[in-house]
Coordinates of C-alpha atoms in Angstrom, one line a residue:
M26 CA 0.0 0.0 0.0
R27 CA 2.8 2.4 0.8
I28 CA 4.4 1.8 -2.6
R29 CA 1.1 2.5 -4.3
F30 CA 0.7 5.7 -2.3
W31 CA 4.1 7.0 -3.3
L32 CA 3.5 6.0 -7.0
T33 CA 0.2 7.8 -6.9
L34 CA 1.6 10.9 -5.2
G35 CA 4.5 10.9 -7.7
L36 CA 2.1 10.8 -10.7
A37 CA 0.0 13.5 -9.2
L38 CA 3.0 15.8 -8.8
L39 CA 4.2 15.1 -12.3
L40 CA 0.7 15.9 -13.7
S41 CA 0.5 19.1 -11.6
W42 CA 3.9 20.2 -13.0
A43 CA 2.8 19.5 -16.5
L44 CA -0.6 21.3 -16.1
A45 CA 1.3 24.3 -14.8
Q46 CA 2.9 24.5 -18.2
P47 CA 0.2 26.1 -20.3
R48 CA 1.4 24.5 -23.5
T49 CA 1.5 20.8 -22.5
L50 CA -1.1 18.4 -23.9
I51 CA -1.5 15.3 -21.7
I52 CA -2.8 12.1 -23.3
A53 CA -3.6 9.1 -21.1
Q54 CA -2.9 5.9 -23.1
G55 CA -3.5 2.4 -21.8
T56 CA 0.0 1.1 -22.0
D57 CA 3.6 2.2 -22.1
P58 CA 5.4 2.1 -25.5
T59 CA 7.5 -1.0 -26.1
S60 CA 10.1 0.7 -28.3
L61 CA 10.5 4.1 -29.9
D62 CA 12.6 2.8 -32.8
A63 CA 10.2 2.9 -35.8
P64 CA 10.8 -0.6 -37.2
L65 CA 10.5 -2.1 -33.7
A66 CA 7.4 -0.2 -32.5
T67 CA 5.0 -3.1 -33.0
D68 CA 2.0 -1.7 -31.1
S69 CA -0.2 1.4 -31.5
P70 CA 0.7 3.1 -28.3
S71 CA 4.4 3.0 -29.4
G72 CA 3.4 4.0 -33.0
T73 CA 1.4 7.0 -31.8
V74 CA 4.4 8.4 -29.9
V75 CA 6.8 7.6 -32.7
S76 CA 4.6 9.1 -35.4
H77 CA 5.0 12.6 -33.9
V78 CA 8.8 12.3 -34.1
V79 CA 9.4 10.3 -37.2
E80 CA 7.8 10.7 -40.6
T81 CA 7.2 8.3 -43.4
L82 CA 7.6 8.8 -47.2
F83 CA 3.8 8.5 -47.7
E84 CA 0.9 9.0 -45.3
Y85 CA -2.4 7.1 -44.9
T86 CA -4.9 9.8 -44.2
P87 CA -7.9 9.5 -41.9
D88 CA -10.2 9.5 -45.0
G89 CA -8.3 6.5 -46.4
K90 CA -6.0 8.0 -49.0
I91 CA -2.3 7.3 -49.6
V92 CA -0.5 10.7 -50.1
P93 CA 3.1 11.8 -50.3
L94 CA 4.7 13.1 -47.1
L95 CA 8.5 13.2 -47.2
V96 CA 8.2 12.4 -50.9
E97 CA 7.5 15.4 -53.2
R98 CA 6.4 13.2 -56.1
Y99 CA 7.0 9.7 -57.5
S100 CA 6.7 7.7 -60.7
F101 CA 6.5 4.1 -61.8
S102 CA 8.2 2.6 -64.9
S103 CA 5.8 1.3 -67.6
D104 CA 6.3 -2.3 -66.3
R105 CA 5.8 -1.1 -62.7
K106 CA 9.0 -2.8 -61.6
T107 CA 10.7 0.5 -60.8
L108 CA 9.5 3.1 -58.4
T109 CA 11.3 6.5 -58.4
L110 CA 10.9 8.7 -55.4
F111 CA 11.7 12.4 -55.6
L112 CA 12.2 13.6 -52.0
R113 CA 11.5 16.9 -50.4
K114 CA 14.6 19.2 -50.1
G115 CA 15.7 21.4 -47.3
I116 CA 14.7 19.0 -44.5
K117 CA 16.9 18.3 -41.4
F118 CA 16.7 15.6 -38.8
H119 CA 16.4 16.8 -35.2
D120 CA 20.1 16.3 -34.7
G121 CA 20.9 18.7 -37.6
T122 CA 21.9 16.1 -40.2
D123 CA 20.4 16.1 -43.7
F124 CA 17.4 14.2 -44.8
N125 CA 18.3 12.8 -48.2
A126 CA 18.3 9.8 -50.5
E127 CA 21.2 8.1 -48.6
A128 CA 19.2 8.4 -45.4
V129 CA 16.1 6.9 -46.9
K130 CA 18.2 4.0 -48.4
F131 CA 19.8 3.4 -45.0
N132 CA 16.4 3.2 -43.2
L133 CA 14.7 0.9 -45.8
E134 CA 17.7 -1.4 -45.9
R135 CA 17.8 -1.5 -42.1
L136 CA 14.1 -2.4 -41.9
I137 CA 14.6 -5.6 -44.0
S138 CA 18.0 -6.5 -42.5
P139 CA 18.2 -9.8 -40.6
E140 CA 20.3 -8.1 -38.0
L141 CA 17.5 -5.8 -36.9
A142 CA 15.0 -8.7 -37.0
S143 CA 12.0 -6.4 -37.4
S144 CA 8.7 -8.2 -37.6
F145 CA 7.7 -5.6 -40.2
A146 CA 10.5 -6.7 -42.7
F147 CA 7.8 -8.5 -44.7
L148 CA 6.6 -5.1 -46.0
L149 CA 9.5 -4.9 -48.4
R150 CA 11.8 -7.9 -48.0
G151 CA 11.9 -10.1 -51.1
R152 CA 9.8 -7.5 -53.0
V153 CA 12.4 -4.8 -53.4
S154 CA 15.7 -6.1 -54.8
A155 CA 17.7 -2.8 -54.7
F156 CA 17.6 0.7 -53.4
E157 CA 19.5 2.9 -55.8
V158 CA 20.6 6.5 -55.0
V159 CA 20.2 8.5 -58.2
D160 CA 21.2 11.9 -56.7
S161 CA 21.0 13.6 -53.3
H162 CA 17.2 13.6 -53.3
T163 CA 16.2 10.9 -55.7
L164 CA 15.9 7.2 -54.8
R165 CA 15.0 4.3 -57.1
L166 CA 13.4 1.1 -55.8
R167 CA 13.9 -1.9 -58.1
M168 CA 11.4 -4.8 -57.9
P169 CA 11.7 -8.2 -59.5
E170 CA 7.9 -8.1 -60.1
P171 CA 5.2 -5.4 -59.8
F172 CA 4.4 -5.0 -56.1
A173 CA 0.8 -3.8 -55.8
P174 CA 0.9 -2.5 -52.1
V175 CA 4.3 -0.8 -52.3
L176 CA 3.0 2.7 -51.7
A177 CA 0.7 1.6 -49.0
H178 CA 3.6 -0.2 -47.3
L179 CA 5.7 2.9 -47.5
S180 CA 3.1 4.7 -45.4
H181 CA 3.6 2.3 -42.6
G182 CA 5.3 3.7 -39.4
S183 CA 8.0 1.0 -39.5
T184 CA 9.3 2.6 -42.8
G185 CA 9.7 5.9 -41.0
I186 CA 12.9 7.8 -41.9
Q187 CA 15.2 8.2 -38.9
S188 CA 18.6 9.9 -38.5
P189 CA 21.3 7.4 -39.6
A190 CA 23.9 9.4 -37.6
A191 CA 21.8 9.0 -34.4
I192 CA 21.3 5.3 -35.0
R193 CA 25.0 4.7 -35.6
R194 CA 25.9 6.8 -32.6
L195 CA 23.5 5.4 -30.1
G196 CA 23.4 1.7 -31.1
A197 CA 20.9 -0.2 -29.0
G198 CA 20.2 2.9 -27.0
Y199 CA 18.5 4.4 -30.0
R200 CA 15.3 2.4 -29.1
D201 CA 14.8 4.9 -26.3
N202 CA 15.9 8.1 -28.1
P203 CA 14.3 8.5 -31.5
V204 CA 15.5 11.2 -33.9
G205 CA 13.4 12.0 -36.9
T206 CA 12.2 14.9 -39.1
G207 CA 8.8 15.3 -37.4
P208 CA 6.9 18.2 -35.8
Y209 CA 8.0 17.0 -32.4
K210 CA 11.3 16.1 -30.9
F211 CA 11.9 13.4 -28.3
D212 CA 12.6 14.8 -24.8
R213 CA 12.4 12.0 -22.2
W214 CA 10.9 8.7 -21.4
Q215 CA 10.2 7.8 -17.7
K216 CA 9.4 4.1 -18.4
G217 CA 6.2 2.9 -17.0
Q218 CA 5.0 6.4 -16.5
F219 CA 5.2 8.8 -19.4
V220 CA 7.0 9.9 -22.6
E221 CA 7.4 13.6 -23.3
L222 CA 7.9 15.3 -26.6
V223 CA 8.8 19.0 -27.3
R224 CA 7.9 21.0 -30.4
N225 CA 10.4 21.0 -33.3
E226 CA 10.9 24.8 -33.8
E227 CA 12.7 24.1 -37.1
Y228 CA 10.0 21.9 -38.5
W229 CA 9.8 21.9 -42.3
G230 CA 6.0 21.9 -42.4
K231 CA 3.3 23.7 -40.5
K232 CA 4.5 24.1 -36.9
P233 CA 2.2 22.6 -34.2
A234 CA 0.5 25.1 -31.9
I235 CA 1.1 23.0 -28.7
E236 CA 4.6 23.2 -27.3
R237 CA 4.8 19.8 -25.4
L238 CA 3.1 16.5 -25.5
R239 CA 3.0 14.1 -22.6
F240 CA 1.8 10.5 -23.2
L241 CA 0.9 8.8 -19.9
A242 CA 0.8 5.0 -19.4
V243 CA -2.4 4.3 -17.4
P244 CA -3.6 0.7 -17.8
E245 CA -6.6 1.1 -15.4
A246 CA -9.6 2.5 -17.2
T247 CA -11.0 4.0 -14.0
T248 CA -7.8 6.0 -13.4
R249 CA -7.7 7.2 -17.0
M250 CA -11.3 8.5 -16.7
A251 CA -10.6 10.1 -13.4
L252 CA -7.6 12.0 -14.9
V253 CA -9.6 13.4 -17.8
E254 CA -12.6 14.3 -15.5
T255 CA -10.4 16.2 -13.0
G256 CA -8.5 17.9 -15.8
Q257 CA -5.2 16.1 -15.0
A258 CA -5.3 14.8 -18.6
H259 CA -6.8 16.3 -21.7
V260 CA -7.3 13.0 -23.6
A261 CA -8.1 9.5 -22.4
V262 CA -8.4 6.5 -24.6
R263 CA -10.8 3.5 -24.5
V264 CA -13.7 4.9 -22.4
P265 CA -15.5 2.0 -20.8
P266 CA -19.0 1.6 -22.2
Q267 CA -20.5 2.1 -18.7
D268 CA -18.8 5.5 -18.5
V269 CA -19.8 6.9 -21.9
Q270 CA -23.2 8.4 -20.8
R271 CA -21.8 9.9 -17.6
L272 CA -18.8 11.5 -19.3
S273 CA -20.9 12.7 -22.3
A274 CA -23.2 14.6 -19.8
R275 CA -20.3 16.7 -18.6
P276 CA -20.1 20.0 -20.4
E277 CA -16.3 20.1 -20.3
I278 CA -15.8 16.7 -22.0
E279 CA -16.5 15.4 -25.4
V280 CA -16.7 11.6 -26.0
V281 CA -15.6 10.9 -29.6
T282 CA -16.5 7.5 -31.3
T283 CA -14.3 6.7 -34.2
P284 CA -14.5 3.6 -36.5
S285 CA -11.4 1.4 -36.3
V286 CA -9.6 -0.9 -38.7
R287 CA -8.6 -3.0 -35.7
T288 CA -9.8 -6.6 -35.4
I289 CA -9.7 -8.3 -32.0
F290 CA -9.1 -12.1 -31.9
F291 CA -7.7 -15.0 -29.9
Y292 CA -5.0 -16.8 -31.9
F293 CA -4.4 -20.5 -31.3
N294 CA -0.9 -21.9 -31.0
Q295 CA -1.1 -24.7 -33.6
A296 CA 2.4 -25.9 -33.0
K297 CA 1.3 -28.0 -30.0
K298 CA -1.8 -29.7 -28.6
P299 CA -4.7 -29.1 -28.2
F300 CA -4.9 -26.5 -30.9
D301 CA -3.2 -28.5 -33.6
D302 CA -6.6 -30.1 -34.0
V303 CA -8.9 -28.1 -36.2
R304 CA -12.0 -29.6 -34.5
V305 CA -10.9 -28.0 -31.2
R306 CA -10.3 -24.7 -32.9
K307 CA -13.8 -24.8 -34.5
A308 CA -15.4 -25.9 -31.3
I309 CA -14.0 -22.8 -29.5
N310 CA -15.3 -20.6 -32.3
H311 CA -18.8 -22.1 -32.0
A312 CA -18.7 -21.8 -28.2
I313 CA -18.2 -18.0 -28.3
N314 CA -21.2 -15.7 -28.6
K315 CA -19.6 -12.8 -30.3
E316 CA -22.8 -10.8 -30.6
E317 CA -23.4 -11.0 -26.9
I318 CA -19.9 -9.8 -26.2
V319 CA -20.3 -6.8 -28.5
K320 CA -23.7 -5.9 -27.0
F321 CA -23.1 -6.5 -23.3
V322 CA -19.3 -6.2 -22.8
L323 CA -18.5 -3.6 -25.4
G324 CA -21.8 -1.8 -24.9
G325 CA -22.3 -1.9 -28.7
F326 CA -19.0 -0.2 -29.5
G327 CA -17.9 -2.8 -32.0
R328 CA -19.2 -5.3 -34.5
A329 CA -18.8 -9.1 -34.6
S330 CA -16.1 -10.1 -37.1
D331 CA -17.2 -11.5 -40.4
A332 CA -13.7 -11.6 -41.9
P333 CA -10.1 -11.6 -40.7
I334 CA -9.9 -7.9 -41.6
S335 CA -12.2 -5.0 -41.0
P336 CA -14.6 -3.3 -43.5
G337 CA -13.1 -0.3 -45.3
I338 CA -9.9 -2.1 -46.1
F339 CA -9.0 -2.8 -49.7
G340 CA -9.5 -6.6 -50.1
Y341 CA -12.2 -6.9 -47.5
T342 CA -15.1 -9.2 -48.3
K343 CA -17.8 -10.5 -45.8
I344 CA -16.9 -14.1 -45.5
G345 CA -19.2 -15.1 -42.6
S346 CA -19.0 -15.9 -38.9
Y347 CA -19.0 -19.0 -36.9
E348 CA -22.5 -19.5 -35.6
Y349 CA -22.9 -19.5 -31.8
N350 CA -23.8 -23.2 -31.3
P351 CA -22.8 -24.7 -28.0
N352 CA -24.2 -28.1 -28.9
L353 CA -22.0 -28.3 -32.0
A354 CA -19.1 -27.1 -29.9
R355 CA -19.6 -30.0 -27.6
Q356 CA -19.9 -32.5 -30.5
L357 CA -16.6 -31.3 -32.0
L358 CA -14.9 -31.5 -28.6
A359 CA -16.2 -35.0 -28.2
Q360 CA -14.9 -36.0 -31.6
A361 CA -11.5 -34.6 -30.6
G362 CA -11.6 -36.8 -27.4
Y363 CA -12.7 -34.3 -24.8
N364 CA -15.6 -34.8 -22.4
A365 CA -16.7 -34.4 -18.8
Q366 CA -14.2 -37.1 -17.7
N367 CA -11.4 -35.7 -19.9
P368 CA -12.2 -31.9 -20.2
L369 CA -10.2 -29.6 -22.4
R370 CA -7.9 -27.5 -20.2
F371 CA -5.6 -24.6 -21.2
T372 CA -4.4 -21.2 -20.3
L373 CA -6.0 -18.2 -22.0
H374 CA -3.8 -15.2 -22.2
S375 CA -5.1 -11.6 -22.2
P376 CA -3.7 -8.1 -21.9
N377 CA -5.2 -5.8 -19.4
G378 CA -5.7 -2.2 -20.5
R379 CA -4.5 -2.5 -24.1
Y380 CA -7.8 -3.0 -25.9
L381 CA -11.4 -1.9 -25.1
Q382 CA -12.6 -4.0 -22.2
D383 CA -10.0 -6.6 -23.0
I384 CA -9.9 -8.4 -19.7
R385 CA -13.7 -8.4 -19.5
V386 CA -13.9 -9.9 -23.0
A387 CA -11.5 -12.6 -21.9
E388 CA -13.7 -13.3 -18.8
A389 CA -16.8 -13.5 -21.0
V390 CA -15.1 -16.0 -23.3
Q391 CA -13.9 -18.0 -20.3
S392 CA -17.5 -18.2 -19.1
Q393 CA -18.9 -19.2 -22.5
L394 CA -16.2 -21.9 -22.8
R395 CA -17.1 -23.2 -19.3
A396 CA -20.7 -23.7 -20.5
V397 CA -19.4 -26.3 -23.0
G398 CA -17.2 -28.0 -20.5
V399 CA -13.9 -26.2 -21.3
Q400 CA -11.7 -25.1 -18.4
A401 CA -9.7 -22.0 -19.4
Q402 CA -7.6 -20.2 -16.9
I403 CA -6.9 -16.5 -17.6
Q404 CA -3.4 -15.2 -17.2
T405 CA -2.4 -11.5 -17.8
L406 CA 1.0 -10.0 -18.2
E407 CA 2.4 -6.4 -18.4
W408 CA 2.0 -5.3 -22.0
G409 CA 5.7 -5.3 -23.0
A410 CA 6.2 -8.8 -21.4
Y411 CA 3.0 -10.0 -23.1
L412 CA 4.2 -9.1 -26.6
A413 CA 7.7 -10.5 -25.9
A414 CA 6.2 -13.8 -24.7
S415 CA 3.8 -14.1 -27.7
N416 CA 6.8 -13.5 -30.0
Q417 CA 8.9 -16.4 -28.9
P418 CA 9.9 -19.0 -31.4
R419 CA 7.9 -22.2 -31.7
E420 CA 10.1 -24.3 -29.4
R421 CA 9.9 -21.7 -26.6
N422 CA 6.5 -20.3 -27.1
E423 CA 4.3 -21.1 -24.1
F424 CA 1.2 -19.3 -25.2
Q425 CA -1.8 -21.5 -26.1
M426 CA -4.6 -19.2 -26.8
A427 CA -4.0 -15.5 -26.6
M428 CA -5.8 -12.2 -27.4
L429 CA -4.3 -9.7 -29.8
G430 CA -5.6 -7.0 -32.0
W431 CA -4.5 -6.1 -35.5
G432 CA -5.2 -2.9 -37.4
T433 CA -4.7 -3.1 -41.1
V434 CA -3.1 0.4 -40.9
T435 CA -2.0 0.6 -44.5
G436 CA -5.5 0.2 -45.9
D437 CA -4.4 -2.8 -47.9
A438 CA -5.3 -6.4 -47.2
D439 CA -1.7 -7.6 -47.8
Y440 CA -0.7 -6.0 -44.5
G441 CA -3.5 -7.8 -42.6
L442 CA -3.3 -11.2 -44.3
F443 CA 0.3 -11.8 -45.5
G444 CA 1.7 -10.5 -42.2
L445 CA -0.6 -12.6 -40.0
F446 CA -1.2 -15.8 -42.0
H447 CA 1.7 -16.5 -44.4
S448 CA 3.9 -19.3 -43.1
S449 CA 7.0 -17.2 -43.7
Q450 CA 5.8 -14.9 -40.9
H451 CA 6.0 -17.4 -38.0
A452 CA 7.2 -15.7 -34.8
P453 CA 9.7 -14.3 -34.2
N454 CA 10.2 -13.4 -37.9
G455 CA 6.7 -12.0 -38.2
F456 CA 3.2 -11.7 -36.7
N457 CA 2.0 -15.3 -37.4
R458 CA 2.2 -16.1 -33.7
G459 CA 0.0 -19.1 -33.8
F460 CA 2.4 -20.9 -36.3
Y461 CA -0.5 -21.4 -38.8
S462 CA 0.5 -22.8 -42.1
N463 CA -1.4 -23.6 -45.3
P464 CA 0.6 -23.9 -48.6
R465 CA -2.4 -23.1 -50.8
L466 CA -3.0 -19.9 -48.8
D467 CA 0.7 -18.9 -49.1
R468 CA 0.5 -19.2 -52.9
I469 CA -2.7 -17.1 -53.1
L470 CA -1.3 -14.4 -50.9
E471 CA 1.9 -14.3 -53.0
Q472 CA -0.2 -14.0 -56.2
A473 CA -2.2 -11.1 -54.7
R474 CA 1.0 -9.2 -54.0
V475 CA 2.1 -9.1 -57.6
A476 CA -1.3 -8.8 -59.3
T477 CA -1.8 -5.4 -61.0
N478 CA -5.5 -5.7 -61.5
P479 CA -7.5 -4.5 -58.4
Q480 CA -10.4 -6.8 -59.2
A481 CA -8.1 -9.8 -59.5
R482 CA -6.5 -8.9 -56.2
Q483 CA -10.0 -8.6 -54.6
Q484 CA -11.0 -12.1 -55.8
L485 CA -7.7 -13.6 -54.5
Y486 CA -8.2 -12.1 -51.1
R487 CA -11.8 -13.4 -51.0
T488 CA -10.4 -16.9 -51.7
A489 CA -7.7 -16.4 -49.1
M490 CA -10.1 -15.3 -46.4
Q491 CA -12.4 -18.3 -47.1
I492 CA -9.4 -20.6 -46.5
I493 CA -8.5 -18.8 -43.3
Y494 CA -12.1 -19.1 -42.1
N495 CA -12.3 -22.8 -42.8
D496 CA -8.9 -23.5 -41.0
A497 CA -9.9 -21.4 -38.0
P498 CA -6.4 -20.3 -36.9
W499 CA -8.2 -17.7 -34.7
A500 CA -11.2 -17.4 -32.5
F501 CA -12.7 -14.5 -34.5
L502 CA -14.2 -11.9 -32.1
H503 CA -14.9 -8.3 -33.3
S504 CA -13.8 -5.1 -34.8
E505 CA -13.8 -2.4 -32.1
Q506 CA -14.7 1.2 -32.2
Q507 CA -12.4 3.8 -30.6
V508 CA -14.1 5.6 -27.8
T509 CA -12.0 8.6 -26.6
A510 CA -12.7 11.3 -24.0
I511 CA -11.3 14.7 -25.0
R512 CA -11.6 17.8 -22.8
R513 CA -13.3 20.7 -24.7
E514 CA -10.4 23.1 -24.1
V515 CA -8.6 21.0 -26.8
Q516 CA -9.5 21.4 -30.5
G517 CA -8.2 19.8 -33.6
F518 CA -7.1 16.6 -31.9
I519 CA -7.5 13.6 -34.4
V520 CA -8.3 10.0 -33.5
H521 CA -7.3 8.2 -36.7
P522 CA -9.1 4.9 -37.7
I523 CA -5.7 3.2 -37.6
E524 CA -5.7 3.9 -33.8
R525 CA -3.2 6.7 -34.0
L526 CA -3.7 9.7 -31.8
I527 CA -2.6 12.8 -33.7
A528 CA -1.9 16.0 -31.8
T529 CA 0.0 17.9 -34.6
Q530 CA -3.1 20.0 -35.5
A531 CA -4.4 20.4 -32.0
S532 CA -4.5 23.6 -30.0
F533 CA -6.0 24.9 -26.7
R534 CA -9.1 27.0 -26.9
T535 CA -9.3 30.2 -25.0
A536 CA -11.9 30.5 -22.3
S537 CA -14.1 32.5 -24.6
E538 CA -14.0 29.8 -27.3
R539 CA -15.1 26.9 -25.1

């Protein structure tokens, strides 16, 4: 209790200090970043912080367009095997070094290098055969075949362009000290508590109005809501459904609901029993009442999944959903050898504070599984430890059934399907953390990457998602909505559908404007 008291007191003092600074915007996220090095920032809380410091060549806008950012213009060769990037001139990294073609080449080659071991290497590895510097601000990407999602992939945060000089100078320490070209510069990271950024006064684009940003790590939803209610934070993520009406009634707070491209699921570790048996995986799917979870646990702030990716993504097609059928679940379990005398037992892993109502969703699933005779024990870990454990290689991976969320943040199905289901992406090389493998699916996903006709790609993804549905590598749950509380003294704050919080256009209203 004494430790909790001093931690609470310390957080209160830090918040009081920040609020005394009239130009500090305080954002209460659910978890601490795991890394501030762009190719290693594998979760949205990390990506949100990094995106204010590090910029990408292209940008995926809130209205779903891919537009140039650090690129001024670009062109494809007639066979679409060469992409030429003409970079913006006159831009400096925060350490004063030049942004140029050599820096871009360095970053993209680093992303796909085996030494870095980024799980995002699949975005370009094997698809770009060479990065050629034409002149100081022109870079050419050579591809063995046309690569349909290349521009979308170059909008992904892991392709962000960081200072080569800083990376070389800091080595492993760079993960805690990012240096980019963005509108904010990294200031400090008090791990487990907050990250603070300061405005880049030499920013090449429109300078932000707010001088400082502070991102708090606050896993407990009740604490996040208390912070925004008392004015100790300006923004709080993932408002619990039961708090929406109360917060909305407060004149000083706006509750913003934003569609999300994020799909929530439990993946099955198919490298070991019991989930190497498709009958068990399908039984779990039939035992879960997704509509009930969306209605009663999420308060309606979501939709039951009908595909492995969310609507609004190129390549999405409604495939269907496993019917809630407890009797069929029991039959499939019996066929697999499980019954009252030999019940199915396993550990169900869940984060706590990362996704909307995540632990309550896990508890609801646990209860529904219990109704068909399945004994699932819930285990939670701190978010960074959770990700690390889920990313262990096959022989050391102890997770059996674990909750994760995936946002197809490039707007292209390749990111959501190749990265999660292709057999080349087994952990720790990629995000296929259940070690799912289907050679036919692999071939279809590879064909979709090089197809130049959008309709052909759409059909390939339809086929791919049907295969995934039939194999049941996941317990498909729901796509969530983002429910964010924002104090009304803040204007221009953006909640992006890819679950990025964007403060670059935000400002504080004067008292007369509120």
